[in-house]
PDB file of C-alpha atoms in Angstrom:
ATOM      1  CA  UNK A  21       0.081  -0.156   0.200  1.00 85.00           C
ATOM      2  CA  UNK A  22       2.814   2.189   0.925  1.00 87.00           C
ATOM      3  CA  UNK A  23       4.591   1.839  -2.635  1.00 91.00           C
ATOM      4  CA  UNK A  24       1.077   2.435  -4.403  1.00 89.00           C
ATOM      5  CA  UNK A  25       0.503   5.733  -2.459  1.00 88.00           C
ATOM      6  CA  UNK A  26       4.261   7.001  -3.094  1.00 86.00           C
ATOM      7  CA  UNK A  27       3.728   6.371  -6.810  1.00 88.00           C
ATOM      8  CA  UNK A  28       0.161   8.012  -6.862  1.00 88.00           C
ATOM      9  CA  UNK A  29       1.284  11.079  -4.874  1.00 85.00           C
ATOM     10  CA  UNK A  30       4.253  11.340  -7.036  1.00 86.00           C
ATOM     11  CA  UNK A  31       2.284  11.270  -9.823  1.00 84.00           C
ATOM     12  CA  UNK A  32      -0.420  13.832  -8.368  1.00 80.00           C
ATOM     13  CA  UNK A  33       2.733  16.155  -7.608  1.00 79.00           C
ATOM     14  CA  UNK A  34       4.030  16.275 -11.546  1.00 78.00           C
ATOM     15  CA  UNK A  35       0.246  16.704 -12.675  1.00 68.00           C
ATOM     16  CA  UNK A  36      -0.427  19.775 -10.324  1.00 68.00           C
ATOM     17  CA  UNK A  37       3.078  21.261 -11.714  1.00 68.00           C
ATOM     18  CA  UNK A  38       1.985  21.268 -14.970  1.00 64.00           C
ATOM     19  CA  UNK A  39       0.110  24.766 -15.301  1.00 66.00           C
ATOM     20  CA  UNK A  40      -1.598  23.703 -18.633  1.00 67.00           C
ATOM     21  CA  UNK A  41      -3.323  20.496 -16.960  1.00 67.00           C
ATOM     22  CA  UNK A  42      -4.520  22.230 -13.907  1.00 67.00           C
ATOM     23  CA  UNK A  43      -5.855  25.394 -15.914  1.00 72.00           C
ATOM     24  CA  UNK A  44      -7.896  22.929 -18.246  1.00 75.00           C
ATOM     25  CA  UNK A  45      -8.941  20.544 -15.587  1.00 77.00           C
ATOM     26  CA  UNK A  46     -10.251  23.616 -13.512  1.00 81.00           C
ATOM     27  CA  UNK A  47     -12.060  25.831 -15.978  1.00 86.00           C
ATOM     28  CA  UNK A  48     -15.520  24.437 -15.880  1.00 87.00           C
ATOM     29  CA  UNK A  49     -15.731  24.635 -11.746  1.00 89.00           C
ATOM     30  CA  UNK A  50     -14.568  28.195 -12.352  1.00 90.00           C
ATOM     31  CA  UNK A  51     -17.022  28.987 -15.170  1.00 89.00           C
ATOM     32  CA  UNK A  52     -19.663  27.644 -12.550  1.00 87.00           C
ATOM     33  CA  UNK A  53     -18.309  29.784  -9.605  1.00 90.00           C
ATOM     34  CA  UNK A  54     -18.812  32.822 -11.990  1.00 91.00           C
ATOM     35  CA  UNK A  55     -22.138  31.248 -12.829  1.00 88.00           C
ATOM     36  CA  UNK A  56     -23.747  31.397  -9.249  1.00 88.00           C
ATOM     37  CA  UNK A  57     -22.536  35.467  -9.256  1.00 91.00           C
ATOM     38  CA  UNK A  58     -24.506  35.701 -12.803  1.00 92.00           C
ATOM     39  CA  UNK A  59     -27.287  34.024 -11.646  1.00 91.00           C
ATOM     40  CA  UNK A  60     -27.360  36.700  -8.722  1.00 92.00           C
ATOM     41  CA  UNK A  61     -27.046  39.456 -11.450  1.00 91.00           C
ATOM     42  CA  UNK A  62     -29.894  38.435 -13.176  1.00 89.00           C
ATOM     43  CA  UNK A  63     -32.422  38.148 -10.205  1.00 91.00           C
ATOM     44  CA  UNK A  64     -31.233  41.423  -9.598  1.00 90.00           C
ATOM     45  CA  UNK A  65     -31.782  42.675 -13.125  1.00 85.00           C
ATOM     46  CA  UNK A  66     -28.643  43.962 -12.600  1.00 86.00           C
ATOM     47  CA  UNK A  67     -28.159  44.373 -17.001  1.00 86.00           C
ATOM     48  CA  UNK A  68     -24.480  45.370 -17.286  1.00 86.00           C
ATOM     49  CA  UNK A  69     -22.723  43.399 -14.854  1.00 90.00           C
ATOM     50  CA  UNK A  70     -24.808  40.347 -15.967  1.00 91.00           C
ATOM     51  CA  UNK A  71     -23.637  40.528 -19.626  1.00 91.00           C
ATOM     52  CA  UNK A  72     -20.090  41.055 -18.436  1.00 92.00           C
ATOM     53  CA  UNK A  73     -20.095  38.050 -16.370  1.00 94.00           C
ATOM     54  CA  UNK A  74     -21.642  36.260 -19.491  1.00 94.00           C
ATOM     55  CA  UNK A  75     -18.415  37.321 -21.472  1.00 93.00           C
ATOM     56  CA  UNK A  76     -16.110  36.804 -18.978  1.00 93.00           C
ATOM     57  CA  UNK A  77     -17.372  33.055 -18.487  1.00 94.00           C
ATOM     58  CA  UNK A  78     -16.853  32.430 -22.038  1.00 94.00           C
ATOM     59  CA  UNK A  79     -13.716  34.322 -22.338  1.00 94.00           C
ATOM     60  CA  UNK A  80     -12.084  32.820 -19.072  1.00 93.00           C
ATOM     61  CA  UNK A  81     -13.402  29.248 -19.890  1.00 92.00           C
ATOM     62  CA  UNK A  82     -11.999  29.064 -23.822  1.00 92.00           C
ATOM     63  CA  UNK A  83      -8.808  30.475 -22.649  1.00 91.00           C
ATOM     64  CA  UNK A  84      -8.559  27.925 -20.030  1.00 88.00           C
ATOM     65  CA  UNK A  85      -9.509  25.307 -22.326  1.00 89.00           C
ATOM     66  CA  UNK A  86      -7.619  26.244 -25.420  1.00 88.00           C
ATOM     67  CA  UNK A  87      -4.623  27.218 -23.493  1.00 85.00           C
ATOM     68  CA  UNK A  88      -4.535  30.392 -25.115  1.00 87.00           C
ATOM     69  CA  UNK A  89      -3.346  33.541 -22.723  1.00 88.00           C
ATOM     70  CA  UNK A  90      -6.257  35.611 -22.214  1.00 86.00           C
ATOM     71  CA  UNK A  91      -4.606  38.997 -23.493  1.00 88.00           C
ATOM     72  CA  UNK A  92      -4.243  36.904 -27.156  1.00 87.00           C
ATOM     73  CA  UNK A  93      -7.598  35.799 -26.946  1.00 89.00           C
ATOM     74  CA  UNK A  94      -9.758  37.000 -30.317  1.00 91.00           C
ATOM     75  CA  UNK A  95     -12.681  35.619 -31.818  1.00 90.00           C
ATOM     76  CA  UNK A  96     -10.786  34.958 -34.337  1.00 91.00           C
ATOM     77  CA  UNK A  97      -8.439  33.133 -32.180  1.00 89.00           C
ATOM     78  CA  UNK A  98     -11.171  31.113 -30.766  1.00 90.00           C
ATOM     79  CA  UNK A  99     -12.837  30.279 -34.140  1.00 91.00           C
ATOM     80  CA  UNK A 100      -9.392  28.760 -35.497  1.00 92.00           C
ATOM     81  CA  UNK A 101      -8.606  27.022 -32.711  1.00 91.00           C
ATOM     82  CA  UNK A 102     -12.290  25.412 -32.203  1.00 91.00           C
ATOM     83  CA  UNK A 103     -12.077  24.701 -36.046  1.00 92.00           C
ATOM     84  CA  UNK A 104      -8.640  22.792 -35.735  1.00 91.00           C
ATOM     85  CA  UNK A 105     -10.276  20.699 -32.719  1.00 89.00           C
ATOM     86  CA  UNK A 106     -13.518  19.864 -35.189  1.00 89.00           C
ATOM     87  CA  UNK A 107     -15.723  21.316 -33.102  1.00 90.00           C
ATOM     88  CA  UNK A 108     -19.496  21.726 -34.549  1.00 91.00           C
ATOM     89  CA  UNK A 109     -19.961  25.143 -37.009  1.00 93.00           C
ATOM     90  CA  UNK A 110     -22.959  25.659 -35.009  1.00 94.00           C
ATOM     91  CA  UNK A 111     -21.392  25.844 -31.485  1.00 94.00           C
ATOM     92  CA  UNK A 112     -18.880  27.928 -32.824  1.00 94.00           C
ATOM     93  CA  UNK A 113     -21.641  30.369 -34.363  1.00 94.00           C
ATOM     94  CA  UNK A 114     -23.535  30.363 -30.859  1.00 95.00           C
ATOM     95  CA  UNK A 115     -20.158  31.329 -29.098  1.00 94.00           C
ATOM     96  CA  UNK A 116     -19.622  34.306 -31.526  1.00 94.00           C
ATOM     97  CA  UNK A 117     -23.515  35.130 -31.005  1.00 93.00           C
ATOM     98  CA  UNK A 118     -23.108  35.270 -27.412  1.00 93.00           C
ATOM     99  CA  UNK A 119     -19.939  37.429 -27.418  1.00 93.00           C
ATOM    100  CA  UNK A 120     -21.493  39.689 -29.981  1.00 92.00           C
ATOM    101  CA  UNK A 121     -24.747  40.087 -28.145  1.00 90.00           C
ATOM    102  CA  UNK A 122     -22.867  40.790 -24.355  1.00 89.00           C
ATOM    103  CA  UNK A 123     -20.509  43.330 -26.140  1.00 88.00           C
ATOM    104  CA  UNK A 124     -23.734  44.898 -27.688  1.00 87.00           C
ATOM    105  CA  UNK A 125     -25.734  45.147 -24.752  1.00 83.00           C
ATOM    106  CA  UNK A 126     -22.960  46.084 -22.399  1.00 78.00           C
ATOM    107  CA  UNK A 127     -22.007  49.161 -24.559  1.00 78.00           C
ATOM    108  CA  UNK A 128     -25.460  50.330 -26.158  1.00 75.00           C
ATOM    109  CA  UNK A 129     -28.427  51.659 -24.471  1.00 63.00           C
ATOM    110  CA  UNK A 130     -31.189  49.668 -24.961  1.00 68.00           C
ATOM    111  CA  UNK A 131     -33.184  47.939 -22.727  1.00 70.00           C
ATOM    112  CA  UNK A 132     -33.015  44.174 -22.725  1.00 67.00           C
ATOM    113  CA  UNK A 133     -36.313  42.177 -20.775  1.00 76.00           C
ATOM    114  CA  UNK A 134     -35.638  39.841 -18.530  1.00 81.00           C
ATOM    115  CA  UNK A 135     -36.833  36.983 -20.726  1.00 85.00           C
ATOM    116  CA  UNK A 136     -33.821  37.942 -23.165  1.00 87.00           C
ATOM    117  CA  UNK A 137     -31.539  37.848 -20.392  1.00 88.00           C
ATOM    118  CA  UNK A 138     -32.915  34.519 -18.985  1.00 90.00           C
ATOM    119  CA  UNK A 139     -32.385  33.072 -22.829  1.00 91.00           C
ATOM    120  CA  UNK A 140     -28.684  34.352 -22.876  1.00 90.00           C
ATOM    121  CA  UNK A 141     -28.190  32.788 -19.341  1.00 92.00           C
ATOM    122  CA  UNK A 142     -29.819  29.192 -20.585  1.00 93.00           C
ATOM    123  CA  UNK A 143     -27.912  29.519 -24.290  1.00 94.00           C
ATOM    124  CA  UNK A 144     -24.276  29.788 -22.462  1.00 93.00           C
ATOM    125  CA  UNK A 145     -24.937  27.407 -20.065  1.00 92.00           C
ATOM    126  CA  UNK A 146     -25.742  24.812 -23.075  1.00 94.00           C
ATOM    127  CA  UNK A 147     -22.884  25.571 -25.070  1.00 94.00           C
ATOM    128  CA  UNK A 148     -20.356  25.785 -22.007  1.00 93.00           C
ATOM    129  CA  UNK A 149     -21.687  22.289 -20.954  1.00 92.00           C
ATOM    130  CA  UNK A 150     -21.488  20.970 -24.987  1.00 93.00           C
ATOM    131  CA  UNK A 151     -18.070  22.284 -24.957  1.00 92.00           C
ATOM    132  CA  UNK A 152     -17.221  19.999 -21.713  1.00 89.00           C
ATOM    133  CA  UNK A 153     -18.583  17.191 -23.194  1.00 91.00           C
ATOM    134  CA  UNK A 154     -16.428  17.553 -26.035  1.00 88.00           C
ATOM    135  CA  UNK A 155     -13.032  18.574 -24.247  1.00 84.00           C
ATOM    136  CA  UNK A 156     -13.953  15.381 -22.104  1.00 81.00           C
ATOM    137  CA  UNK A 157     -13.711  12.973 -24.841  1.00 72.00           C
TER     138      UNK A 157
END
C-alpha cells in the first residue's frame, strides 16, 4: 500500500506542477463559480454586470481550455482553434453570437427584457456544457 501511495502522490505532484493541465482541469469549476454570481445579477436585473459576467465566463473558460493567454484571445483565435479541434460550426456560431450580444448589450443603451436575459443565461450554459462534453472525450 505504501508503494502504491508513493507512486500515486508522486504522479499527482507532477500533474499539479503542469500549469496547462491544472488550468484545463479547473476551467469548468471556475465557470460554474462565475455562474452563481451571474445568477445573482439576473435576479436583480443588473443588466451591465450580467452581460459582463456572461462574456467573462466564455472568455475565461475558452482561455483555459484552449490554452491561449487571455490577452491574446480574440473571436478569430477562438474560431480557428475550435475549427482545428473539429468543433461543430453551430457551436462556434453560438459562441460568437453570445460574445457579440454581450458586447452590444454592455455598451449600447438598449433595454433588454428579463426573458431575453434568461434566454442568454440558458444559451451560455448550454454552450459551456456542450463544450465540456466535447473536451472530455
